[in-house]
Amino acid sequence: MKIAIIGATGLVGRKIINLLEEYFSADTSYTFFASSKSKGSELKINGNKLIVQELIDNNISEFDIALFSAGSERSKEFAKKFIDQGAYVIDNSSAFRHEHHVPLVVYGINEETISSSTKLIANPNCTTMGLVMVLKPLHDKFNLKSITPVAYQAVSGSGTQAVDSLNREIEMGDNLNVNYTEGFYSRPIAKNVIPVAGNLLDNGYSDEEMKFVNESRKILSIDDLIVEPSNARVGVKTGHGTFCSAVFESEINRETAIDAINNFDGVEYWDNLLPTPLDAEGRKNVLVSRMREGISSKKILNFWVVSDNLLKGAALNAVQIAKYVSQL
Ligand SMILES: NC(=O)c1ccc[n+]([C@@H]2O[C@H](COP(=O)([O-])OP(=O)(O)OC[C@H]3O[C@@H](n4cnc5c(N)ncnc54)[C@H](OP(=O)(O)O)[C@@H]3O)[C@@H](O)[C@H]2O)c1
C-alpha cells in the first residue's frame, strides 16, 4: 500500500500522519508533499524520517491513496494527476464538495456512497462535520426538517498561520487592544469573538455559513433541509462548538434523543460535565450536551456540540475514509 500525504507539514497533515500510524500497518509506504518552502525538510512516520517533497508534476508517481490537505488551489491543480496514476484522492479542501459526481463523505454516515470506481472523495467542512454526526441519529429517529446552528469556530480551523498569530496575540497580554491590526484576522482574535467566520458573500452570509447549508443537505440527503446558520470566530485554539436548534417532523423525547446519540459510533453525550473545546481537543468523538426539548414546540431539540476540528473535522475522517477505500 502506497499513500501520499499532500500538505503533510500543515496542521491537518501532521494529524493525518499520526492517524495513519494507527490505522494502517507499519509496512505501508508513504510520501510526503508540501510547498517549495518545506522541500527537503524531514517528518517522521512509524519512527522513520522521510524527506518532504515539493508538490510538482515530476514528483507524482503511482499511489493507492492520496490525502490532500493543502488548500483548494492545489487540489484543483493536482488531484486529477494523482487519480490518473491510479490513486483514490481524499480531499480536505472545498474544491470539489459541490460537484454532483463527487461523494461528500462523513465516515459513519454515508461512506456507502463511495464505490471502487469513485476515485475522488470530498471531506466535508470541519464545523458541518461535527454537527451532522449528531443530526444523523436524530434524523433517523425523528425526521429532520430544519436547523439553526450558531457556531463558535476555533482558530486552528484557519491553519498554521492563524494559530501562530493567535499565539503572538496571547503573548501581548494587556498590550493587545481593539486597535491591533497585525493579526491573521481583520480584528484581534485572542480574548475575543469576531462575529463572522470566513469571507462574506453577496447574500450577506459567509462562505463558512453557506457550507452548513449546502454540505448538511448533501451529507444527510435532505435536499429541502432548512438551514439558518450564524458562524463566529472565537479566540480558542482548537475545537469548534455549535449551539443548534433543530426542528423535526415527529414529536421528540429527550431521553430517546440522548440514547440515539450514545448508540451512534463517534458521538457521546455528556450529562454532568459540560464539554468545552479544551475537552474536545485530541478526542476522536464528537461531544454533545445541554439537550433540551423546545420551549415553543415538542418537535424542537436545542443542544450543544463540540469536536476537534483537526480530527473528526478533517484528519480523522480522511483517514477513516482511506481505510474504507483500502478495503474496497
Ligand atoms: N484546519 C482545519 O481545521 C481544517 C479542517 C477541514 C479542512 N481543512 C482544509 O485542509 C487544508 C489544510 O489546512 P491546514 O489547517 O492544515 O492548513 P496549514 O496548517 O496552513 O497547512 C497547509 C499545508 O498546505 C501546504 N501548501 C501550501 N501551499 C502549497 C503549495 N503551493 N504546494 C504544496 N503544498 C502547499 C503547506 O505546506 P508548507 O508547510 O510547505 O507551506 C502545508 O503543508 C485546507 O485546504 C483546509 O481548508 C482544514
Short mmCIF file of N, CA, C and O and ligand atoms in Angstrom, two decimals, residues 7-13 34-35 37-38 55 69-72 74 92-93 97 124 126 156-161 309-310 313-314, ligand 1:
data_model
loop_
_atom_site.label_atom_id
_atom_site.label_comp_id
_atom_site.label_asym_id
_atom_site.label_seq_id
_atom_site.Cartn_x
_atom_site.Cartn_y
_atom_site.Cartn_z
N GLY A 7 0.35 18.25 1.71
CA GLY A 7 0.13 19.20 2.81
C GLY A 7 0.55 18.55 4.12
O GLY A 7 -0.02 18.83 5.18
N ALA A 8 1.58 17.68 4.05
CA ALA A 8 2.00 16.89 5.21
C ALA A 8 2.50 17.76 6.36
O ALA A 8 2.43 17.36 7.52
N THR A 9 3.01 18.95 6.05
CA THR A 9 3.60 19.81 7.09
C THR A 9 2.56 20.68 7.79
O THR A 9 2.89 21.39 8.74
N GLY A 10 1.31 20.64 7.34
CA GLY A 10 0.28 21.52 7.90
C GLY A 10 -0.36 20.94 9.15
O GLY A 10 -0.05 19.82 9.58
N LEU A 11 -1.27 21.71 9.73
CA LEU A 11 -1.96 21.25 10.96
C LEU A 11 -2.71 19.95 10.70
O LEU A 11 -2.64 19.01 11.49
N VAL A 12 -3.43 19.89 9.58
CA VAL A 12 -4.21 18.69 9.27
C VAL A 12 -3.26 17.56 8.85
O VAL A 12 -3.38 16.42 9.31
N GLY A 13 -2.28 17.89 8.00
CA GLY A 13 -1.34 16.88 7.51
C GLY A 13 -0.62 16.16 8.65
O GLY A 13 -0.47 14.93 8.62
N ALA A 34 4.66 18.93 0.16
CA ALA A 34 4.29 20.26 0.68
C ALA A 34 4.79 21.29 -0.33
O ALA A 34 5.07 20.94 -1.49
N SER A 35 4.89 22.54 0.08
CA SER A 35 5.31 23.59 -0.85
C SER A 35 6.84 23.59 -0.98
O SER A 35 7.54 22.89 -0.23
N LYS A 37 8.76 25.69 0.07
CA LYS A 37 9.31 26.16 1.35
C LYS A 37 9.75 24.99 2.23
O LYS A 37 10.75 25.07 2.94
N SER A 38 9.01 23.88 2.17
CA SER A 38 9.30 22.73 3.04
C SER A 38 10.11 21.65 2.36
O SER A 38 10.44 20.63 3.00
N LEU A 55 5.48 19.62 -4.15
CA LEU A 55 4.36 19.15 -4.97
C LEU A 55 4.50 19.72 -6.37
O LEU A 55 4.07 20.84 -6.65
N SER A 69 -4.48 17.93 1.80
CA SER A 69 -4.81 18.97 2.78
C SER A 69 -3.87 20.14 2.54
O SER A 69 -3.06 20.50 3.40
N ALA A 70 -3.97 20.74 1.37
CA ALA A 70 -3.03 21.81 1.01
C ALA A 70 -3.75 22.97 0.33
O ALA A 70 -3.14 23.72 -0.44
N GLY A 71 -5.06 23.10 0.62
CA GLY A 71 -5.83 24.21 0.04
C GLY A 71 -6.44 23.84 -1.30
O GLY A 71 -5.95 22.96 -2.01
N SER A 72 -7.51 24.56 -1.64
CA SER A 72 -8.31 24.24 -2.84
C SER A 72 -7.52 24.33 -4.14
O SER A 72 -7.70 23.52 -5.03
N ARG A 74 -4.39 23.77 -4.79
CA ARG A 74 -3.56 22.57 -5.02
C ARG A 74 -4.44 21.39 -5.40
O ARG A 74 -4.10 20.60 -6.28
N ASN A 92 -9.44 17.26 1.51
CA ASN A 92 -9.93 18.05 2.65
C ASN A 92 -10.35 19.46 2.28
O ASN A 92 -10.92 20.16 3.11
N SER A 93 -10.06 19.90 1.09
CA SER A 93 -10.40 21.29 0.72
C SER A 93 -11.85 21.36 0.24
O SER A 93 -12.53 20.34 0.12
N ARG A 97 -16.46 19.76 -3.28
CA ARG A 97 -17.56 19.30 -2.40
C ARG A 97 -18.93 19.37 -3.05
O ARG A 97 -19.82 18.59 -2.73
N PRO A 124 -15.93 16.77 4.16
CA PRO A 124 -16.69 18.00 4.43
C PRO A 124 -15.93 19.01 5.29
O PRO A 124 -14.91 18.70 5.89
N CYS A 126 -15.15 21.34 8.50
CA CYS A 126 -14.99 20.85 9.87
C CYS A 126 -16.17 21.17 10.80
O CYS A 126 -16.51 20.37 11.67
N SER A 156 -7.56 27.25 14.82
CA SER A 156 -6.80 26.26 14.03
C SER A 156 -7.56 25.83 12.79
O SER A 156 -6.95 25.26 11.87
N GLY A 157 -8.85 26.12 12.72
CA GLY A 157 -9.61 25.87 11.50
C GLY A 157 -9.09 26.68 10.33
O GLY A 157 -9.34 26.36 9.17
N SER A 158 -8.33 27.76 10.61
CA SER A 158 -7.77 28.59 9.55
C SER A 158 -6.32 28.26 9.24
O SER A 158 -5.68 28.96 8.45
N GLY A 159 -5.74 27.23 9.88
CA GLY A 159 -4.40 26.79 9.52
C GLY A 159 -3.29 27.34 10.40
O GLY A 159 -3.52 28.10 11.35
N THR A 160 -2.06 26.97 10.05
CA THR A 160 -0.86 27.25 10.85
C THR A 160 -0.66 28.75 11.10
O THR A 160 -0.36 29.17 12.22
N GLN A 161 -0.82 29.54 10.04
CA GLN A 161 -0.54 30.99 10.19
C GLN A 161 -1.48 31.63 11.20
O GLN A 161 -1.11 32.52 11.96
N ASN A 309 -11.73 20.06 15.47
CA ASN A 309 -11.83 20.36 14.03
C ASN A 309 -10.72 19.71 13.22
O ASN A 309 -10.87 19.47 12.02
N LEU A 310 -9.58 19.42 13.87
CA LEU A 310 -8.48 18.80 13.13
C LEU A 310 -8.64 17.28 13.06
O LEU A 310 -8.04 16.64 12.21
N GLY A 313 -13.16 16.62 12.29
CA GLY A 313 -13.40 17.69 11.32
C GLY A 313 -12.50 17.65 10.10
O GLY A 313 -12.73 18.36 9.13
N ALA A 314 -11.46 16.83 10.11
CA ALA A 314 -10.53 16.80 8.97
C ALA A 314 -9.77 15.48 8.91
O ALA A 314 -10.15 14.56 8.21
N1 LIG B 1 -7.60 23.24 9.91
C1 LIG B 1 -8.78 22.64 9.89
O1 LIG B 1 -9.47 22.50 10.91
C2 LIG B 1 -9.31 22.09 8.59
C3 LIG B 1 -10.48 21.36 8.62
C4 LIG B 1 -11.01 20.87 7.43
C5 LIG B 1 -10.35 21.11 6.25
N2 LIG B 1 -9.20 21.82 6.24
C6 LIG B 1 -8.52 22.04 4.96
O2 LIG B 1 -7.28 21.34 4.98
C7 LIG B 1 -6.31 22.07 4.23
C8 LIG B 1 -5.08 22.32 5.09
O3 LIG B 1 -5.46 23.02 6.25
P1 LIG B 1 -4.43 23.24 7.45
O4 LIG B 1 -5.22 23.78 8.55
O5 LIG B 1 -3.59 22.02 7.67
O6 LIG B 1 -3.50 24.40 6.84
P2 LIG B 1 -1.96 24.73 7.15
O7 LIG B 1 -1.60 24.35 8.52
O8 LIG B 1 -1.79 26.15 6.74
O9 LIG B 1 -1.16 23.77 6.15
C9 LIG B 1 -1.22 23.97 4.76
C10 LIG B 1 -0.44 22.87 4.07
O10 LIG B 1 -0.54 23.07 2.66
C11 LIG B 1 0.79 23.11 2.12
N3 LIG B 1 0.86 24.00 0.97
C12 LIG B 1 0.58 25.32 0.91
N4 LIG B 1 0.85 25.80 -0.32
C13 LIG B 1 1.33 24.77 -1.05
C14 LIG B 1 1.79 24.63 -2.39
N5 LIG B 1 1.84 25.66 -3.22
N6 LIG B 1 2.21 23.41 -2.80
C15 LIG B 1 2.19 22.35 -1.95
N7 LIG B 1 1.75 22.41 -0.66
C16 LIG B 1 1.33 23.61 -0.24
C17 LIG B 1 1.63 23.64 3.25
O11 LIG B 1 2.99 23.35 3.00
P3 LIG B 1 4.15 24.31 3.61
O12 LIG B 1 4.26 23.94 5.07
O13 LIG B 1 5.34 23.92 2.82
O14 LIG B 1 3.71 25.71 3.40
C18 LIG B 1 1.04 22.86 4.42
O15 LIG B 1 1.53 21.55 4.42
C19 LIG B 1 -7.02 23.32 3.72
O16 LIG B 1 -7.49 23.05 2.43
C20 LIG B 1 -8.16 23.48 4.69
O17 LIG B 1 -9.25 24.17 4.12
C21 LIG B 1 -8.65 22.32 7.39
#
